[in-house]
Coordinates of C-alpha atoms in Angstrom, one line a residue:
M1 CA 218.8 -294.6 29.9
K2 CA 219.3 -295.7 26.3
L3 CA 222.7 -297.3 27.3
I4 CA 221.0 -299.3 30.1
R5 CA 218.4 -300.6 27.7
L6 CA 221.1 -301.6 25.1
L7 CA 223.1 -303.4 27.8
S8 CA 220.0 -305.2 29.0
Y9 CA 219.2 -306.3 25.4
A10 CA 222.7 -307.5 24.9
V11 CA 222.6 -309.6 28.1
I12 CA 219.3 -311.2 27.0
M13 CA 220.7 -311.9 23.5
V14 CA 223.8 -313.5 25.0
G15 CA 221.7 -315.6 27.3
A16 CA 219.6 -316.7 24.4
G17 CA 222.7 -317.7 22.5
L18 CA 223.9 -319.8 25.5
G19 CA 220.5 -321.5 25.7
W20 CA 219.2 -319.7 28.8
P21 CA 215.4 -319.9 29.2
I22 CA 214.7 -316.2 28.6
G23 CA 211.1 -316.2 29.9
H24 CA 212.0 -317.9 33.1
W25 CA 215.1 -315.8 33.6
T26 CA 213.3 -312.5 33.2
A27 CA 210.5 -313.5 35.6
E28 CA 213.0 -314.6 38.2
A29 CA 215.0 -311.5 37.8
A30 CA 212.0 -309.2 38.0
A31 CA 210.2 -310.6 41.0
P32 CA 211.7 -310.7 44.5
K33 CA 211.5 -314.0 46.4
I34 CA 209.0 -313.4 49.2
A35 CA 207.5 -316.2 51.2
V36 CA 203.9 -315.5 52.3
S37 CA 203.9 -315.6 56.1
D38 CA 203.0 -313.7 59.3
D39 CA 206.3 -311.8 58.8
H40 CA 204.5 -309.8 56.2
T41 CA 201.3 -308.9 58.2
Y42 CA 201.0 -306.0 60.5
P43 CA 198.5 -305.8 63.3
A44 CA 196.2 -302.9 63.8
L45 CA 195.9 -301.1 67.1
G46 CA 193.8 -302.9 69.7
A47 CA 194.9 -306.5 68.9
S48 CA 198.6 -305.9 68.6
A49 CA 200.0 -309.1 70.2
P50 CA 201.0 -312.1 68.0
R51 CA 197.9 -314.4 67.5
K52 CA 198.8 -317.8 68.8
V53 CA 195.1 -318.7 68.3
P54 CA 193.8 -317.0 65.2
I55 CA 190.1 -316.4 65.3
A56 CA 187.9 -314.7 62.7
W57 CA 185.7 -312.4 64.9
N58 CA 183.3 -311.6 62.1
R59 CA 181.6 -315.0 62.4
Y60 CA 179.4 -316.8 65.0
H61 CA 180.1 -320.1 66.6
D62 CA 177.7 -322.8 67.8
H63 CA 178.2 -324.6 71.1
A64 CA 180.8 -327.0 69.8
G65 CA 182.5 -324.1 68.0
L66 CA 182.8 -322.1 71.3
Y67 CA 184.1 -325.1 73.1
D68 CA 186.8 -325.6 70.4
L69 CA 187.8 -322.0 70.7
L70 CA 188.1 -322.3 74.5
L71 CA 190.0 -325.5 74.2
R72 CA 192.5 -324.0 71.8
L73 CA 193.1 -321.1 74.2
N74 CA 193.6 -323.5 77.0
K75 CA 196.2 -325.5 75.1
A76 CA 198.0 -322.4 73.8
F77 CA 198.0 -320.6 77.2
P78 CA 198.4 -323.3 79.9
D79 CA 200.0 -320.8 82.4
L80 CA 196.9 -318.5 82.1
T81 CA 193.9 -320.8 81.7
K82 CA 192.0 -323.6 83.1
L83 CA 189.0 -325.2 81.3
Y84 CA 186.2 -327.1 83.0
S85 CA 182.5 -327.6 82.9
I86 CA 180.4 -326.1 85.7
G87 CA 177.3 -328.2 84.9
K88 CA 175.1 -329.4 82.1
S89 CA 172.1 -328.0 80.2
F90 CA 168.7 -329.7 80.0
E91 CA 169.8 -331.6 76.9
G92 CA 173.2 -332.5 78.4
R93 CA 175.5 -329.9 76.9
D94 CA 178.4 -328.8 79.1
L95 CA 178.4 -325.2 80.4
W96 CA 182.1 -324.6 79.7
C97 CA 184.0 -322.1 81.8
L98 CA 187.5 -320.8 80.9
E99 CA 189.2 -319.5 84.1
V100 CA 191.8 -316.9 83.1
T101 CA 194.5 -315.5 85.4
A102 CA 198.2 -315.5 85.8
R103 CA 198.4 -318.9 87.5
K104 CA 202.0 -318.5 88.6
V105 CA 201.3 -315.2 90.3
G106 CA 199.2 -315.9 93.5
E107 CA 196.5 -318.4 94.3
P108 CA 193.6 -317.9 91.9
S109 CA 190.9 -318.5 94.5
R110 CA 192.3 -315.7 96.6
K111 CA 192.3 -313.1 93.9
P112 CA 189.3 -310.7 93.3
G113 CA 187.2 -312.5 90.7
M114 CA 184.9 -311.5 87.9
W115 CA 182.1 -313.6 86.6
I116 CA 181.3 -313.1 82.9
D117 CA 178.5 -315.0 81.1
G118 CA 176.3 -314.6 78.0
N119 CA 173.6 -316.0 75.9
I120 CA 171.1 -316.9 78.7
H121 CA 168.5 -316.2 75.9
G122 CA 169.2 -318.6 73.1
N123 CA 168.8 -316.2 70.2
E124 CA 171.1 -313.6 71.8
V125 CA 174.1 -315.3 70.2
Q126 CA 176.6 -312.4 69.9
A127 CA 176.8 -312.5 73.7
G128 CA 178.8 -315.8 73.4
E129 CA 181.2 -314.1 71.0
V130 CA 181.8 -311.2 73.3
V131 CA 182.6 -313.5 76.2
A132 CA 184.9 -315.6 74.1
Y133 CA 186.6 -312.5 72.6
T134 CA 187.3 -311.3 76.1
A135 CA 189.0 -314.6 77.0
W136 CA 191.0 -314.5 73.7
Y137 CA 192.1 -310.9 74.2
L138 CA 193.2 -311.4 77.8
C139 CA 195.3 -314.4 76.9
H140 CA 197.0 -312.8 74.0
Q141 CA 197.7 -309.4 75.6
Y142 CA 199.1 -310.7 78.9
G143 CA 202.8 -309.7 78.9
H144 CA 202.2 -307.3 76.1
L145 CA 199.8 -304.7 77.5
P146 CA 200.6 -303.5 81.1
K147 CA 196.9 -303.0 81.9
V148 CA 196.1 -306.6 81.0
T149 CA 199.2 -308.0 82.7
E150 CA 198.3 -306.2 85.9
L151 CA 194.7 -307.4 85.7
L152 CA 195.6 -311.0 85.3
D153 CA 198.3 -310.8 88.0
R154 CA 195.9 -309.7 90.6
C155 CA 192.5 -310.8 89.4
V156 CA 190.8 -314.0 88.1
F157 CA 188.1 -314.2 85.4
Y158 CA 185.5 -316.9 85.1
L159 CA 184.2 -316.8 81.5
V160 CA 181.2 -318.8 80.4
P161 CA 180.3 -317.8 76.8
T162 CA 176.8 -319.5 76.9
I163 CA 174.6 -320.6 79.8
N164 CA 171.9 -321.7 77.3
P165 CA 173.7 -323.9 74.8
D166 CA 170.5 -325.7 73.9
G167 CA 168.8 -322.5 72.7
R168 CA 172.0 -321.4 71.0
D169 CA 172.2 -324.6 68.9
R170 CA 168.5 -324.4 68.0
F171 CA 169.1 -320.9 66.7
F172 CA 172.0 -322.1 64.5
H173 CA 171.1 -325.6 63.6
E174 CA 167.3 -325.4 63.2
G175 CA 167.0 -321.9 61.9
Q176 CA 164.6 -320.9 64.6
P177 CA 164.3 -317.1 65.0
N178 CA 162.5 -317.1 68.4
T179 CA 164.7 -319.3 70.6
R180 CA 164.7 -317.2 73.7
S181 CA 164.3 -320.1 76.1
G182 CA 166.1 -323.4 76.6
S183 CA 164.8 -326.7 75.5
R184 CA 163.0 -328.1 78.5
P185 CA 159.4 -328.8 77.1
C186 CA 156.6 -326.5 78.2
D187 CA 152.9 -326.5 77.6
N188 CA 152.6 -322.8 76.6
D189 CA 149.1 -323.0 75.3
R190 CA 147.8 -325.3 78.2
D191 CA 146.3 -327.9 75.9
G192 CA 148.0 -330.8 77.5
L193 CA 150.8 -331.0 74.9
A194 CA 154.3 -329.6 75.0
D195 CA 156.3 -328.0 72.2
E196 CA 153.9 -329.3 69.5
D197 CA 153.5 -326.1 67.4
D198 CA 156.7 -324.4 66.5
A199 CA 157.7 -322.3 63.5
E200 CA 159.0 -324.3 60.5
D201 CA 160.7 -323.8 57.2
L202 CA 157.7 -324.4 54.9
N203 CA 159.3 -323.8 51.6
G204 CA 162.6 -325.6 52.4
D205 CA 164.9 -322.6 51.6
G206 CA 166.9 -323.1 54.7
V207 CA 165.6 -320.1 56.6
I208 CA 162.5 -319.3 58.6
T209 CA 161.1 -315.9 57.5
Q210 CA 157.7 -314.3 57.4
M211 CA 154.4 -314.9 55.7
R212 CA 152.1 -312.4 54.0
I213 CA 148.9 -312.7 52.0
K214 CA 147.5 -310.4 49.3
D215 CA 144.6 -308.5 50.8
R216 CA 143.1 -305.3 49.4
N217 CA 141.9 -304.4 52.9
G218 CA 145.3 -305.2 54.4
R219 CA 147.2 -302.5 56.3
Y220 CA 150.6 -302.9 54.5
K221 CA 152.0 -302.2 51.0
P222 CA 155.5 -302.4 49.4
H223 CA 157.6 -299.4 49.8
P224 CA 157.8 -297.5 46.5
D225 CA 161.6 -297.4 46.5
Y226 CA 162.3 -300.6 48.4
P227 CA 159.7 -303.2 47.4
R228 CA 161.0 -305.8 49.7
L229 CA 160.1 -303.5 52.6
L230 CA 156.4 -303.5 53.7
V231 CA 155.1 -300.2 55.2
R232 CA 151.9 -299.4 56.9
V233 CA 149.3 -297.6 54.8
K234 CA 147.6 -294.4 56.0
D235 CA 144.4 -294.8 57.9
D236 CA 142.3 -293.7 54.9
E237 CA 144.3 -295.8 52.4
K238 CA 143.7 -299.3 51.0
G239 CA 146.6 -301.7 51.5
E240 CA 147.8 -304.7 49.5
Y241 CA 149.0 -307.2 52.1
T242 CA 148.2 -308.6 55.6
L243 CA 151.1 -310.0 57.6
L244 CA 150.6 -313.5 58.9
G245 CA 153.6 -313.9 61.3
T246 CA 156.5 -316.2 61.3
E247 CA 156.6 -319.1 58.7
G248 CA 154.6 -322.1 60.0
I249 CA 151.4 -324.1 60.1
D250 CA 148.8 -325.1 62.6
N251 CA 150.4 -328.3 63.7
D252 CA 147.9 -329.3 66.4
G253 CA 144.7 -328.1 64.7
D254 CA 143.7 -325.6 67.4
G255 CA 143.2 -322.7 65.1
R256 CA 146.5 -321.0 66.0
I257 CA 150.0 -321.0 64.4
N258 CA 153.3 -321.3 66.2
E259 CA 151.8 -320.8 69.6
D260 CA 153.7 -323.6 71.4
G261 CA 157.3 -323.7 70.3
A262 CA 160.2 -325.5 71.9
G263 CA 160.7 -324.4 75.5
G264 CA 158.8 -321.2 76.2
Y265 CA 160.2 -320.1 79.5
D266 CA 162.8 -317.5 80.4
G267 CA 166.1 -318.4 82.0
N268 CA 166.5 -314.9 83.3
R269 CA 163.4 -315.1 85.5
N270 CA 164.5 -318.2 87.4
W271 CA 166.9 -316.8 89.9
P272 CA 166.5 -316.8 93.7
W273 CA 165.9 -313.2 94.4
D274 CA 162.5 -311.4 94.0
W275 CA 161.2 -314.5 92.1
Q276 CA 157.5 -314.6 91.2
P277 CA 155.4 -317.3 89.7
S278 CA 154.5 -317.3 86.0
Y279 CA 151.1 -315.6 86.6
I280 CA 153.0 -312.6 87.8
Q281 CA 156.3 -313.0 85.9
N282 CA 155.8 -314.8 82.5
G283 CA 158.5 -317.4 81.9
A284 CA 159.5 -317.9 85.6
I285 CA 158.8 -321.6 85.3
D286 CA 158.3 -323.9 88.4
Y287 CA 160.3 -322.3 91.2
P288 CA 163.7 -320.5 91.7
V289 CA 166.7 -322.4 90.4
S290 CA 164.5 -325.1 88.9
L291 CA 166.5 -325.0 85.7
P292 CA 169.7 -327.0 85.6
E293 CA 171.6 -324.2 83.9
T294 CA 170.5 -321.7 86.6
R295 CA 171.4 -324.2 89.3
A296 CA 174.9 -324.7 87.9
V297 CA 175.7 -321.0 87.9
V298 CA 174.2 -320.4 91.4
D299 CA 176.3 -323.3 92.8
F300 CA 179.5 -322.0 91.1
I301 CA 179.1 -318.4 92.3
I302 CA 178.3 -319.4 95.9
A303 CA 181.4 -321.7 95.9
H304 CA 183.5 -318.7 94.8
P305 CA 183.1 -315.9 97.4
N306 CA 186.0 -314.0 95.8
I307 CA 183.7 -312.9 92.9
A308 CA 183.4 -309.1 93.3
A309 CA 182.1 -308.1 89.8
M310 CA 179.6 -309.6 87.4
Q311 CA 178.8 -309.0 83.7
S312 CA 176.0 -310.8 81.8
Y313 CA 175.6 -310.2 78.1
H314 CA 172.2 -310.1 76.3
N315 CA 170.8 -308.4 73.2
S316 CA 169.8 -305.9 72.0
G317 CA 169.2 -302.1 72.3
G318 CA 172.6 -300.7 73.3
M319 CA 172.1 -300.6 77.1
I320 CA 174.2 -300.9 80.2
L321 CA 171.6 -302.1 82.7
R322 CA 171.9 -302.0 86.5
G323 CA 169.4 -303.0 89.1
P324 CA 167.0 -303.2 90.6
G325 CA 164.7 -305.2 88.4
R326 CA 161.6 -304.0 90.1
A327 CA 160.3 -300.8 91.6
G328 CA 161.3 -300.7 95.3
G329 CA 163.9 -303.4 94.8
N330 CA 167.1 -303.6 96.7
M331 CA 169.8 -301.1 95.8
R332 CA 171.9 -299.3 98.4
P333 CA 172.8 -295.7 97.6
E334 CA 176.5 -296.3 98.2
D335 CA 176.5 -299.2 95.7
E336 CA 174.3 -297.2 93.2
R337 CA 177.0 -294.5 93.1
V338 CA 179.7 -297.0 92.2
L339 CA 177.6 -298.7 89.6
L340 CA 176.6 -295.3 88.0
T341 CA 180.3 -294.2 87.9
I342 CA 181.3 -297.4 86.1
A343 CA 178.3 -297.3 83.7
T344 CA 178.9 -293.6 82.9
R345 CA 182.4 -294.5 81.8
G346 CA 180.9 -297.3 79.7
E347 CA 178.7 -294.8 77.8
K348 CA 182.0 -293.3 76.5
I349 CA 183.7 -296.6 75.8
I350 CA 180.7 -297.9 73.8
P351 CA 179.1 -295.2 71.6
F352 CA 175.3 -295.0 71.5
Y353 CA 174.9 -297.2 74.6
R354 CA 172.9 -295.8 77.5
A355 CA 173.3 -296.4 81.3
L356 CA 169.9 -297.4 82.5
I357 CA 168.0 -298.9 85.5
T358 CA 166.2 -302.0 84.5
H359 CA 162.7 -301.5 86.0
R360 CA 162.7 -297.7 85.5
D361 CA 164.0 -297.5 81.9
L362 CA 163.2 -300.9 80.4
Y363 CA 160.7 -303.1 82.1
T364 CA 160.1 -305.0 85.4
V365 CA 162.1 -308.2 85.8
W366 CA 161.3 -310.5 88.7
G367 CA 163.9 -313.2 89.5
G368 CA 166.6 -311.8 87.3
E369 CA 170.2 -312.9 87.3
K370 CA 171.9 -309.6 88.2
D371 CA 169.4 -309.0 90.9
W372 CA 170.4 -312.2 92.6
T373 CA 174.2 -311.7 92.1
Y374 CA 173.9 -308.2 93.7
S375 CA 171.3 -308.8 96.4
G376 CA 172.0 -312.4 97.1
R377 CA 175.8 -312.3 96.8
G378 CA 176.8 -308.7 97.2
I379 CA 178.4 -308.5 93.7
L380 CA 178.3 -305.3 91.7
S381 CA 176.5 -306.5 88.5
F382 CA 175.6 -305.3 85.0
T383 CA 173.6 -306.6 82.1
N384 CA 174.7 -305.2 78.7
E385 CA 172.1 -305.4 75.9
L386 CA 174.4 -305.8 73.0
W387 CA 174.1 -304.0 69.7
T388 CA 172.1 -300.9 68.7
P389 CA 171.1 -300.2 65.1
K390 CA 172.2 -296.6 65.8
N391 CA 175.7 -297.9 64.9
L392 CA 174.6 -298.6 61.3
Y393 CA 174.8 -294.9 60.5
R394 CA 176.7 -293.7 63.6
S395 CA 173.7 -291.7 64.5
A396 CA 172.2 -290.6 67.8
T397 CA 168.8 -291.7 66.6
P398 CA 167.8 -295.2 65.3
P399 CA 167.5 -295.6 61.6
T400 CA 164.1 -295.3 59.9
D401 CA 162.6 -298.2 58.0
E402 CA 163.8 -296.6 54.8
E403 CA 167.4 -296.3 56.1
N404 CA 167.3 -299.9 57.2
A405 CA 166.2 -300.9 53.7
F406 CA 168.9 -298.8 52.2
F407 CA 171.5 -300.4 54.4
L408 CA 170.3 -303.9 53.4
E409 CA 170.4 -303.1 49.7
H410 CA 173.5 -301.0 49.4
V411 CA 175.7 -302.0 52.3
L412 CA 174.8 -305.7 52.7
L413 CA 173.9 -306.0 49.0
N414 CA 170.6 -307.7 50.1
D415 CA 172.4 -310.5 52.1
G416 CA 169.9 -309.9 54.9
V417 CA 166.7 -310.4 52.9
V418 CA 164.9 -313.3 51.3
E419 CA 162.9 -312.6 48.1
W420 CA 159.1 -313.0 48.6
K421 CA 157.9 -316.2 46.8
E422 CA 154.5 -317.8 46.5
F423 CA 153.5 -320.8 48.6
D424 CA 150.4 -322.9 49.0
H425 CA 149.6 -322.8 52.7
P426 CA 147.2 -325.5 54.0
T427 CA 145.2 -322.9 56.0
F428 CA 145.7 -319.5 54.2
G429 CA 145.9 -320.8 50.6
K430 CA 148.2 -318.8 48.3
I431 CA 150.6 -316.7 50.4
E432 CA 154.1 -315.4 50.0
I433 CA 157.1 -316.3 52.1
G434 CA 160.1 -314.0 52.5
G435 CA 161.3 -310.9 54.2
T436 CA 164.3 -310.3 56.4
K437 CA 166.5 -313.1 57.8
K438 CA 166.5 -313.8 61.5
E439 CA 170.0 -312.3 61.9
W440 CA 168.8 -308.9 60.8
G441 CA 168.0 -306.3 63.5
R442 CA 169.2 -307.9 66.7
L443 CA 172.7 -309.0 65.6
P444 CA 175.4 -306.8 64.2
P445 CA 176.5 -307.6 60.6
S446 CA 179.9 -309.3 60.2
F447 CA 182.1 -306.2 59.8
L448 CA 180.6 -304.6 63.0
L449 CA 180.7 -307.7 65.1
E450 CA 184.3 -307.4 66.1
E451 CA 183.8 -303.8 67.1
E452 CA 180.9 -304.8 69.3
C453 CA 183.1 -307.5 70.9
H454 CA 186.0 -305.2 71.6
R455 CA 184.2 -302.2 72.9
N456 CA 182.0 -304.3 75.3
M457 CA 185.1 -306.2 76.4
A458 CA 186.9 -302.9 77.1
F459 CA 184.0 -301.8 79.3
T460 CA 184.0 -305.1 81.2
L461 CA 187.8 -304.9 81.7
Y462 CA 187.3 -301.3 83.1
H463 CA 184.7 -302.8 85.5
A464 CA 187.2 -305.5 86.5
A465 CA 189.9 -303.0 87.0
M466 CA 187.7 -301.3 89.6
M467 CA 187.6 -304.4 91.8
P468 CA 189.2 -303.9 95.2
K469 CA 192.9 -303.6 95.2
L470 CA 194.2 -303.8 98.7
R471 CA 197.6 -302.7 100.0
I472 CA 199.2 -302.7 103.4
A473 CA 200.2 -299.1 103.0
D474 CA 201.9 -298.4 106.3
V475 CA 202.9 -300.2 109.5
T476 CA 204.2 -297.9 112.2
M477 CA 205.4 -298.6 115.7
E478 CA 205.6 -296.6 118.9
K479 CA 207.4 -297.8 122.0
L480 CA 205.4 -297.4 125.2
S481 CA 207.8 -299.0 127.6
D482 CA 210.2 -301.9 127.6
G483 CA 208.6 -304.7 125.6
L484 CA 205.4 -302.8 125.1
Y485 CA 204.4 -301.2 121.8
K486 CA 201.6 -299.6 119.9
V487 CA 201.4 -300.7 116.3
W488 CA 199.3 -299.0 113.6
V489 CA 198.4 -300.7 110.4
T490 CA 196.9 -298.8 107.4
V491 CA 195.1 -300.8 104.8
E492 CA 194.3 -299.0 101.5
N493 CA 191.9 -299.9 98.7
E494 CA 193.3 -298.3 95.6
R495 CA 190.2 -299.0 93.4
L496 CA 186.6 -297.9 93.3
I497 CA 184.7 -301.1 94.4
P498 CA 184.7 -301.7 98.1
T499 CA 185.8 -305.0 99.6
R500 CA 182.2 -305.6 100.7
T501 CA 179.3 -303.7 99.1
A502 CA 176.8 -301.9 101.3
T503 CA 174.2 -304.6 100.7
D504 CA 176.8 -307.3 101.6
V505 CA 177.5 -305.6 104.9
A506 CA 173.8 -305.0 105.7
N507 CA 172.8 -308.6 105.0
H508 CA 176.0 -310.4 106.3
I509 CA 176.6 -312.1 103.0
S510 CA 180.3 -312.6 103.1
P511 CA 182.5 -312.5 106.2
P512 CA 184.0 -309.2 107.4
D513 CA 187.6 -308.3 106.4
I514 CA 190.1 -309.3 109.1
V515 CA 193.3 -307.5 110.0
S516 CA 195.4 -309.7 112.3
L517 CA 198.8 -309.5 113.9
A518 CA 200.9 -312.5 115.2
G519 CA 204.4 -313.3 116.0
P520 CA 206.3 -316.2 117.8
N521 CA 207.3 -313.9 120.7
V522 CA 204.6 -311.3 120.4
K523 CA 201.3 -311.2 122.3
V524 CA 198.5 -308.8 121.4
L525 CA 197.0 -307.2 124.5
S526 CA 194.3 -305.0 122.9
A527 CA 193.3 -303.8 119.5
G528 CA 190.7 -301.8 117.6
R529 CA 189.7 -299.9 114.6
V530 CA 191.0 -296.3 114.5
L531 CA 188.0 -293.9 114.2
D532 CA 190.1 -290.7 114.1
R533 CA 193.8 -291.0 113.6
Y534 CA 194.4 -287.3 114.5
F535 CA 192.6 -287.5 117.9
K536 CA 193.5 -291.1 118.3
R537 CA 190.0 -292.4 118.9
V538 CA 189.9 -296.2 118.7
E539 CA 186.9 -298.6 118.8
A540 CA 188.3 -301.5 120.8
V541 CA 187.5 -305.1 120.1
R542 CA 185.9 -307.0 123.0
R543 CA 187.5 -310.3 122.4
R544 CA 190.3 -311.9 120.4
P545 CA 192.4 -308.7 120.2
E546 CA 194.8 -310.3 117.7
R547 CA 192.2 -309.8 115.0
V548 CA 190.2 -306.8 114.1
E549 CA 187.1 -307.1 111.9
L550 CA 186.3 -304.4 109.4
D551 CA 182.9 -304.1 107.8
T552 CA 184.5 -303.1 104.5
V553 CA 187.3 -301.1 103.0
A554 CA 185.5 -298.6 100.9
G555 CA 186.7 -297.7 97.4
M556 CA 189.6 -295.2 97.1
S557 CA 189.9 -295.0 100.8
A558 CA 191.8 -296.5 103.8
E559 CA 191.1 -298.2 107.1
R560 CA 193.4 -298.0 110.1
V561 CA 193.8 -300.5 112.9
Q562 CA 195.7 -300.2 116.2
F563 CA 197.3 -303.0 118.2
I564 CA 198.9 -302.9 121.7
V565 CA 201.5 -305.7 121.8
A566 CA 204.0 -307.0 124.2
G567 CA 207.1 -309.0 123.3
K568 CA 210.0 -308.8 120.8
G569 CA 211.2 -309.8 117.4
E570 CA 209.3 -310.5 114.2
F571 CA 205.6 -310.3 113.6
T572 CA 203.3 -310.7 110.6
V573 CA 200.3 -308.5 109.7
T574 CA 197.7 -310.3 107.6
V575 CA 194.8 -308.8 105.8
D576 CA 192.2 -311.4 104.8
S577 CA 189.3 -310.2 102.6
A578 CA 187.0 -312.6 100.7
K579 CA 186.7 -310.2 97.7
G580 CA 189.9 -308.2 98.3
G581 CA 192.4 -311.0 98.6
L582 CA 195.0 -312.2 101.1
L583 CA 197.9 -309.9 102.0
T584 CA 200.8 -310.3 104.5
A585 CA 203.6 -308.0 105.7
R586 CA 206.5 -308.9 108.0
H587 CA 208.0 -306.5 110.4
T588 CA 210.2 -306.5 113.5
L589 CA 209.6 -304.7 116.8
P590 CA 212.3 -302.1 117.5

């Protein structure tokens, strides 16, 4: 070791004698030359493909930001995506849809389709992120993950991150915490004026928070350990504060504050199934499909009969909701079993989420979106209520007020709170404004947002994977006499969701599945559905024997069809199913 040091010293001294810049030389010699690039980053499991479109999934995007994201995906993956507007919002913003499928593998309109939307309520903004993340993930993992590749080869996804872009932008640009509706003006307090008394940022700090006033008879006091947190006092205890609600003033002089904000209706009560007027269902607005956003979605889904699955993202509460929205509403037992099977898997994919029935476990919804997609279009549908505070502490029970305050202080370092400060209110006099920011409670914090996106996407992709997957499993022939044959065709559905749901069959929503046989020198004499392949009982068709109509091909099952044909040579068997796709198989009579 001493010899090495002496040699190093000698080299340095010689270099100094020759005029070498010793400091520069030693730094160059000691540090390896490494260029900072993606070659030195290593992906974690779950997002392992190279990121052609890098996105930070710990942030939220306004409407323009979501469009930019979809546009970048469209440009980076032209063989997988198609970007278009399905309509416009009340204020003229486009409802952007990114259609994702392997465009070189089959005709997209003949593949089983899944509709995925989010953010129908303006302040439920993480819904837009989950939909966009799903599009991003599908594009990047195609060709890398076999499950994703198989999905995009045989299925098509219609992804609309926000169907309420007006409400979304109000939430971000105007700081409004209660932007559930869109922006069409409504006279919520029935005083002849519309949208005249909304919440506002009185103290100009850039956020709209809460108001409180000192009151020795109030029912609240600061928590002894977390003074930013107000807690209710005991029944026999004097308080220190009265809460006055969201920051704002009485703009119209009617003795109330913030009673008529922008909009005021509910886009998820405007769908054409079980709709009820506002005196029964608050927020229903004028009549079914009276909102431009609802109309755009309805028109699109009706124009795409291949849609077999639907997912709508809301917040919050950690729920996987299925219909019906009202007691006694439409839900066929066969369809209920399929939905429950998928939702039960979802409870394992997304910890702390619960599979629930809307009217029974949450509340009654008249005129809801998933009730229309199921009952009106025969589509198996879910609404996920994104985010549950149980995830803050990975606990089966929600956090207490003290645990929430602890998280804000020690995990978020008070990023979610605004200090209480005095303000002279024109009605209440001296008050204090502060409290929690609008993002706290209903939205996951940054470092949990990507987890929320990925787990919900994984559940949705499982739902999509259960869409019907048809296969012409077997074509067998038996010679009856010269030029006369019996042909049996077996059509299998290798997935859980039937080609037509029970409610679809009962209400004749989409056309029946058709199995047909044709050939240039082949004539079909009779045909029918095989009721029992062992005893060879066949339900014969009464007309057009070259085609046999099937009500459905149930999940994980098969249907068999028999044809009696005369002729010779080649023939083609075709299976045509609106939600199951189009299949053909060529054979030759022996």
